[in-house]
Short mmCIF file of C-alpha atoms and ligand atoms in Angstrom, two decimals:
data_model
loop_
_atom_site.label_atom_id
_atom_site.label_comp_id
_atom_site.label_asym_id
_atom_site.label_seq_id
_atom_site.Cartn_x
_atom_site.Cartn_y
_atom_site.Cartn_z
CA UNK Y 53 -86.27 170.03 -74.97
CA UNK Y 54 -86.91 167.00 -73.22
CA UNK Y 55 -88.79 167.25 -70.07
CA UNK Y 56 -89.09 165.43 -66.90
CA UNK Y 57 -91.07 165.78 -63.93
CA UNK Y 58 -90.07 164.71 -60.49
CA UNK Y 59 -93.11 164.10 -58.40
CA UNK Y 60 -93.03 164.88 -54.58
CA UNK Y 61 -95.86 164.11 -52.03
CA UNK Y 62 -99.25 164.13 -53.39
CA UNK Y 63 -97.71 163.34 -56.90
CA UNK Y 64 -96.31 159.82 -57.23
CA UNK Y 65 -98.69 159.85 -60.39
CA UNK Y 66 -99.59 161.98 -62.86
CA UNK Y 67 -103.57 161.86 -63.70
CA UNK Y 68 -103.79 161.83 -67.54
CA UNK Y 69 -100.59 160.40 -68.34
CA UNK Y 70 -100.47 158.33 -70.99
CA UNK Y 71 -97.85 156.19 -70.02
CA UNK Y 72 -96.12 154.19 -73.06
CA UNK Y 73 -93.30 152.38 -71.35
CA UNK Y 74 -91.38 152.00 -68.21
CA UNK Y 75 -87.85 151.81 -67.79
CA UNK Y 76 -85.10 150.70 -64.69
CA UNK Y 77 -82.29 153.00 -65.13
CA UNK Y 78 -79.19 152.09 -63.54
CA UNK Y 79 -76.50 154.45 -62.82
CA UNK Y 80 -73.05 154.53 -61.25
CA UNK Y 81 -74.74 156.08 -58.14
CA UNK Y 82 -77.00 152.86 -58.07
CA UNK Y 83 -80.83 152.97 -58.37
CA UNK Y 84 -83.23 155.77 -58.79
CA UNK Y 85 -86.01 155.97 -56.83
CA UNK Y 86 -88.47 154.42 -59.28
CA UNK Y 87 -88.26 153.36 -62.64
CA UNK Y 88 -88.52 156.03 -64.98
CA UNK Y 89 -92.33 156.18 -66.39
CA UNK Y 90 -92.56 157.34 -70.35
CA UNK Y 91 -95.23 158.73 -71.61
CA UNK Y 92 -97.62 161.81 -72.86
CA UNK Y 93 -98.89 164.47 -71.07
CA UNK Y 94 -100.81 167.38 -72.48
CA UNK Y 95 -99.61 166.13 -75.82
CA UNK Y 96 -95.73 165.82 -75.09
CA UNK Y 97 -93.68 163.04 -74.31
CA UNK Y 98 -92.20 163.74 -71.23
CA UNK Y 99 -90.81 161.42 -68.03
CA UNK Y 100 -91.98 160.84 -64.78
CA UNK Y 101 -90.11 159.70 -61.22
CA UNK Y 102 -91.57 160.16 -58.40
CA UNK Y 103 -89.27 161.32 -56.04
CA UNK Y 104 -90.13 159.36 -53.00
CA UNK Y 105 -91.01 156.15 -54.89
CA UNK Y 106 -93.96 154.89 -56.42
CA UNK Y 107 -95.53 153.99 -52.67
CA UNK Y 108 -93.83 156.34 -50.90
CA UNK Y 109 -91.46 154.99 -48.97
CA UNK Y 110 -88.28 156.72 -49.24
CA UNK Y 111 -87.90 159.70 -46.35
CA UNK Y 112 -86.17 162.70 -47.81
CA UNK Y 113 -83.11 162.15 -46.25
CA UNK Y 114 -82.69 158.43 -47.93
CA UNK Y 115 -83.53 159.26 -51.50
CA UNK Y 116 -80.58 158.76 -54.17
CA UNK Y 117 -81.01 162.43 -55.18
CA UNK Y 118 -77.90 161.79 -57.65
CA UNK Y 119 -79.13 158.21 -59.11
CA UNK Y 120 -82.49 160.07 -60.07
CA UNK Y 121 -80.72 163.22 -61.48
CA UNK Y 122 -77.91 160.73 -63.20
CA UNK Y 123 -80.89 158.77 -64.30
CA UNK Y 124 -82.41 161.00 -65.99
CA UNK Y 125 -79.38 162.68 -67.50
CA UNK Y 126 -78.97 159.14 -68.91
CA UNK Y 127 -82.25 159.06 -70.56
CA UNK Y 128 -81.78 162.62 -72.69
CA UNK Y 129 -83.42 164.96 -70.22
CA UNK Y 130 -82.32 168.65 -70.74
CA UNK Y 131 -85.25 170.26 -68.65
CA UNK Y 132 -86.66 169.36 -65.07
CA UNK Y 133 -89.72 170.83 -62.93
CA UNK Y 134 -89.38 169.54 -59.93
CA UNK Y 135 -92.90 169.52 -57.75
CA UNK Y 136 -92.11 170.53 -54.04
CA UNK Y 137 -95.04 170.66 -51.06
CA UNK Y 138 -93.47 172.79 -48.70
CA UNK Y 139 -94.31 174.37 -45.29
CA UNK Y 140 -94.85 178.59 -45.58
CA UNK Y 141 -93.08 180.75 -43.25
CA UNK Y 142 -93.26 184.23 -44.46
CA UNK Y 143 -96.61 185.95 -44.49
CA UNK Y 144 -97.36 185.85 -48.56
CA UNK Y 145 -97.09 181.98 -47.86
CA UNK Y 146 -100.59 180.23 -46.60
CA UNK Y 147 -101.17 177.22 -47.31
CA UNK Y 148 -102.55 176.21 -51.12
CA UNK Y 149 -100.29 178.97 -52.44
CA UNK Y 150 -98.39 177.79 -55.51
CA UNK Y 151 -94.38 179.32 -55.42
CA UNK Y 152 -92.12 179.26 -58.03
CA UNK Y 153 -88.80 179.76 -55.86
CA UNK Y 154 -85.78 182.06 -56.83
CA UNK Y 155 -83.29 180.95 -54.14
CA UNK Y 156 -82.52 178.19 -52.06
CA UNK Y 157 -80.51 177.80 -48.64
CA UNK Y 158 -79.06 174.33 -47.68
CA UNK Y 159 -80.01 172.81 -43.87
CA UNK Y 160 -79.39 169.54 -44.68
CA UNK Y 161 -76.41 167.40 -43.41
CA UNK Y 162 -75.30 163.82 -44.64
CA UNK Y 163 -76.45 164.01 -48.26
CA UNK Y 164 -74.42 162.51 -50.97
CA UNK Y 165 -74.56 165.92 -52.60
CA UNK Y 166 -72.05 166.30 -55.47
CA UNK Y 167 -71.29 164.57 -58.68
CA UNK Y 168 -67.51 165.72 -58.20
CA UNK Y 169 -65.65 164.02 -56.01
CA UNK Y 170 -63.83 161.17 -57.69
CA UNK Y 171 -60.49 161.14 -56.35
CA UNK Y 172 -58.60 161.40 -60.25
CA UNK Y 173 -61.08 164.24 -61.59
CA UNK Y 174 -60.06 167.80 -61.49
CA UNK Y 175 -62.29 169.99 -59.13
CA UNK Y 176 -65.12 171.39 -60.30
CA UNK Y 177 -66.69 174.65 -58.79
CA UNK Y 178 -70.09 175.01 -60.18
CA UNK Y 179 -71.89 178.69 -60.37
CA UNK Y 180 -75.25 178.71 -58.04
CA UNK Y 181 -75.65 181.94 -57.53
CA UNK Y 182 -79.06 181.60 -59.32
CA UNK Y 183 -80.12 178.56 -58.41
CA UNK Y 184 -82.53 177.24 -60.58
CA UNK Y 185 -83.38 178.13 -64.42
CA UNK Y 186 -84.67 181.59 -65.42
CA UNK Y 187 -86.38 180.18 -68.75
CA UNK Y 188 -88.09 177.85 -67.41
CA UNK Y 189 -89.53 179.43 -64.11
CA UNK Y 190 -90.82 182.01 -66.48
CA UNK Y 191 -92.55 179.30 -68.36
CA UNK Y 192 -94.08 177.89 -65.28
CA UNK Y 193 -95.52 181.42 -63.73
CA UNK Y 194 -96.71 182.03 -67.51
CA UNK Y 195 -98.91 178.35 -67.89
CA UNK Y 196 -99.56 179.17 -63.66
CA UNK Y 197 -101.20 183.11 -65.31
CA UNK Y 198 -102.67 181.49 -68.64
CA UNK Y 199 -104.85 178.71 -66.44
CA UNK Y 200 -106.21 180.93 -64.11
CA UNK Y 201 -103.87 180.32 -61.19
CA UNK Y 202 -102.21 182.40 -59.04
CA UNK Y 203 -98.33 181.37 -58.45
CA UNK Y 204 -95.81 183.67 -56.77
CA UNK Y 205 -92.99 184.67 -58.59
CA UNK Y 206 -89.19 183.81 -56.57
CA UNK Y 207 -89.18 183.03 -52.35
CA UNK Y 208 -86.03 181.55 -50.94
CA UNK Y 209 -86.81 177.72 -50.11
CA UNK Y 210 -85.42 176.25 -46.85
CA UNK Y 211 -84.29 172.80 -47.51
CA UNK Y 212 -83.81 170.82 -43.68
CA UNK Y 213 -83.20 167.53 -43.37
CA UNK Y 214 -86.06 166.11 -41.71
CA UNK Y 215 -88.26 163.57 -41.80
CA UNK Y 216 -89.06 165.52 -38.29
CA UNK Y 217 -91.09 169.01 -38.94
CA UNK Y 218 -88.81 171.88 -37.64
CA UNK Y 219 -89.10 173.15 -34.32
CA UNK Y 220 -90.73 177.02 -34.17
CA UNK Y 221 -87.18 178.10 -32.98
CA UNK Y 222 -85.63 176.54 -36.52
CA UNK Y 223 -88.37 178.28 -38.19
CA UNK Y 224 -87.58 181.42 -36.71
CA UNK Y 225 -83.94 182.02 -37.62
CA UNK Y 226 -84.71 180.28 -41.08
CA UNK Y 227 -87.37 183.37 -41.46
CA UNK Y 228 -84.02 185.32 -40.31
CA UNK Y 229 -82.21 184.04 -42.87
CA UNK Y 230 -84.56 184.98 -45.73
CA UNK Y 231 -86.07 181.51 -46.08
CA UNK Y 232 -90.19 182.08 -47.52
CA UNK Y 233 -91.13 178.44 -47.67
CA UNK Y 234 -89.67 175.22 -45.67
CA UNK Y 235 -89.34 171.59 -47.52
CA UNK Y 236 -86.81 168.67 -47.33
CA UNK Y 237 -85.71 167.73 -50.64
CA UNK Y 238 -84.88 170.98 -52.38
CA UNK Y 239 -81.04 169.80 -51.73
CA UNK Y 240 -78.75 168.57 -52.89
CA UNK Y 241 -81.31 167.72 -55.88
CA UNK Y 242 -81.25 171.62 -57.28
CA UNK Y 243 -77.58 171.60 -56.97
CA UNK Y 244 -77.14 168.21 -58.70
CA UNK Y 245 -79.01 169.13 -61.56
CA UNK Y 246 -77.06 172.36 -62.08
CA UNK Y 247 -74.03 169.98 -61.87
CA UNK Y 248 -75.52 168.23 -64.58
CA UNK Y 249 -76.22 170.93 -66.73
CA UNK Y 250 -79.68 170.38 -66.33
CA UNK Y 251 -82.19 173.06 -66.45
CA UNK Y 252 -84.12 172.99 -63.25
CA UNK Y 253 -87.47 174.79 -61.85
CA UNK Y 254 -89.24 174.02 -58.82
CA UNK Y 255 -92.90 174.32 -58.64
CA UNK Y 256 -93.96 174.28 -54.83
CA UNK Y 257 -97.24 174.14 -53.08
CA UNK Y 258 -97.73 175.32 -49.48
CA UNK Y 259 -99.05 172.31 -47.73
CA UNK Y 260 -99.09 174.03 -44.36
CA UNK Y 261 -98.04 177.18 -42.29
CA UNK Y 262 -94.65 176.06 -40.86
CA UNK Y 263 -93.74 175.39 -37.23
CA UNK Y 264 -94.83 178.47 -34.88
CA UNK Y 265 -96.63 179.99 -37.47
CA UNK Y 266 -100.14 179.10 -36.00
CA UNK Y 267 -101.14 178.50 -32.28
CA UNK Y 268 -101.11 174.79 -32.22
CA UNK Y 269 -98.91 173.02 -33.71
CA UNK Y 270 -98.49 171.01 -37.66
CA UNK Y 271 -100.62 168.28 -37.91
CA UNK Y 272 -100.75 165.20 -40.86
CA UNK Y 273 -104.13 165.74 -41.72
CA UNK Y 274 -103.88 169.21 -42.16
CA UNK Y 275 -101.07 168.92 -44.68
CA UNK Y 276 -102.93 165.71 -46.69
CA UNK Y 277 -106.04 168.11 -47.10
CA UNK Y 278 -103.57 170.88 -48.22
CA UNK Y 279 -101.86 168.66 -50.48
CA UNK Y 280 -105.18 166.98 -52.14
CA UNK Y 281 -107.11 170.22 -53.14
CA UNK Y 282 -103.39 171.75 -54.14
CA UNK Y 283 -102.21 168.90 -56.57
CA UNK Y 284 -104.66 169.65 -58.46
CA UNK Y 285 -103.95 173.30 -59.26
CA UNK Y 286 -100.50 171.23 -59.50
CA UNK Y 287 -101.42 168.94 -62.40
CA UNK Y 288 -103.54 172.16 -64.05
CA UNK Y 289 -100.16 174.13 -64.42
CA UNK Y 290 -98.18 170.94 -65.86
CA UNK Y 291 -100.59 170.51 -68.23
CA UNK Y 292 -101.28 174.18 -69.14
CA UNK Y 293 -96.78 174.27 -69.36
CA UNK Y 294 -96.98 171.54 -71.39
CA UNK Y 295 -99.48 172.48 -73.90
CA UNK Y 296 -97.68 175.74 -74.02
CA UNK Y 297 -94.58 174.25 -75.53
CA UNK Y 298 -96.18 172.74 -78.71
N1 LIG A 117 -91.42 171.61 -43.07
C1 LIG A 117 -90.61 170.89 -43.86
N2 LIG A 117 -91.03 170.27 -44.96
C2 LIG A 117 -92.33 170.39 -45.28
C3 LIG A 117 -93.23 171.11 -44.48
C4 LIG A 117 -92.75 171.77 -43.32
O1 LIG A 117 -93.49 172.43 -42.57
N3 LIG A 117 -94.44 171.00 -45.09
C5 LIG A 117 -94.26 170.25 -46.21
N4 LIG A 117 -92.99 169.87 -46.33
#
């Protein structure tokens, strides 16, 4: 296995990573978000992009989803956990709740969201009627249980396109829908990876209850104070999943 974790808000860097070397991967979908960080954590090697770029500039909707996923196919990654802070909708979802989701539903629009489309390639339908990787979301809920921490096991994840927060109408019918937590960057990166043949798990933290869910409405600070107490739990599971493995 090699293993690489894509860092979303709150996690552009990984405390107690050992980094050994950095590296600019280029792909044929041009540049990934960052340069792809080496290095140890809890006693593996594994590698590190953060999703938004190292000073978090890149809004959901303008990441290269496929030059990171490409990238890191490049490298020799097999495995992925991708770290998600998401907005809760259903009632099981406050904020500081870690999720390990089970399903995903696609709100975006725009997104360069398939490896297969050259024009001389035979079509390729991928399966995703299980979205991410069974293996390795049991590993995560298993190093979530052997820390201490309470993560829930499956919700569907709502992926919209932001950077806007959903109105409490869109939250509504995505609640309709089945959606349990609301983030923007879910898709197309799940999907890509499972083009890839990557094994792919999603560890989300609520960062705050989503649009309509409280009487006032979602503020910046609330999320920021969500998202600096629940990183850590965050980093505790990588760790605990990585320590598992050896
Ligand atoms: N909506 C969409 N994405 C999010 C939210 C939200 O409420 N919170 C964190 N990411």
């Amino acid at each position: 296995m090699r293993l690489a974790v894509i860092g979303g808000s709150g996690l552009s860097r990984l405390e107690d990573f050992e980094q050994v070397r950095r590296e600019t991967v280029l792909t044929p979908y041009g540049a990934p978000s960052a340069p792809l960080s080496f290095g140890r954590l809890g006693g593996m090697e594994i590698v590190f992009l953060a999703r938004h770029g190292e000073a978090h500039t890149l809004a959901p909707h303008r990441i290269n989803y496929r030059a990171n996923l490409a990238a890191l196919k490049q490298v020799g990654v097999t495995h992925v956990i991708a770290v998600a802070a998401v907005g809760g909708i259903t009632p099981k979802m406050a904020p500081q709740t870690l999720v390990v989701p089970d399903q995903i539903i696609d709100y975006t629009y725009g997104r360069a969201h398939t490896f297969f489309e050259s024009a001389d390639a035979p079509v390729t339908h991928v399966d995703f009627t299980y979205p991410y990787s069974a293996e390795l979301r049991r590993r995560l809920l298993e190093a979530a249980r052997g820390c201490g921490l309470e993560a829930i096991d499956g919700g569907c994840y709502g992926c919209t396109q932001g950077p806007r927060l959903e109105t409490a109408a869109e939250i509504r019918r995505m609640e309709r829908d089945g959606c349990d937590v609301v983030g923007m960057t879910g898709m197309p990166e799940t999907a890509l990876a499972r083009e890839l043949e990557l094994e792919y798990a999603c560890l989300a933290l609520v960062v705050n209850w989503a649009a309509g869910k409280t009487a006032g409405i979602v503020t910046l600070a609330e999320i920021e104070q969500h998202l600096r107490e629940g990183m850590k739990k965050v980093r505790k599971v990588l760790k605990a999943f990585l320590s598992d493995l050896e």
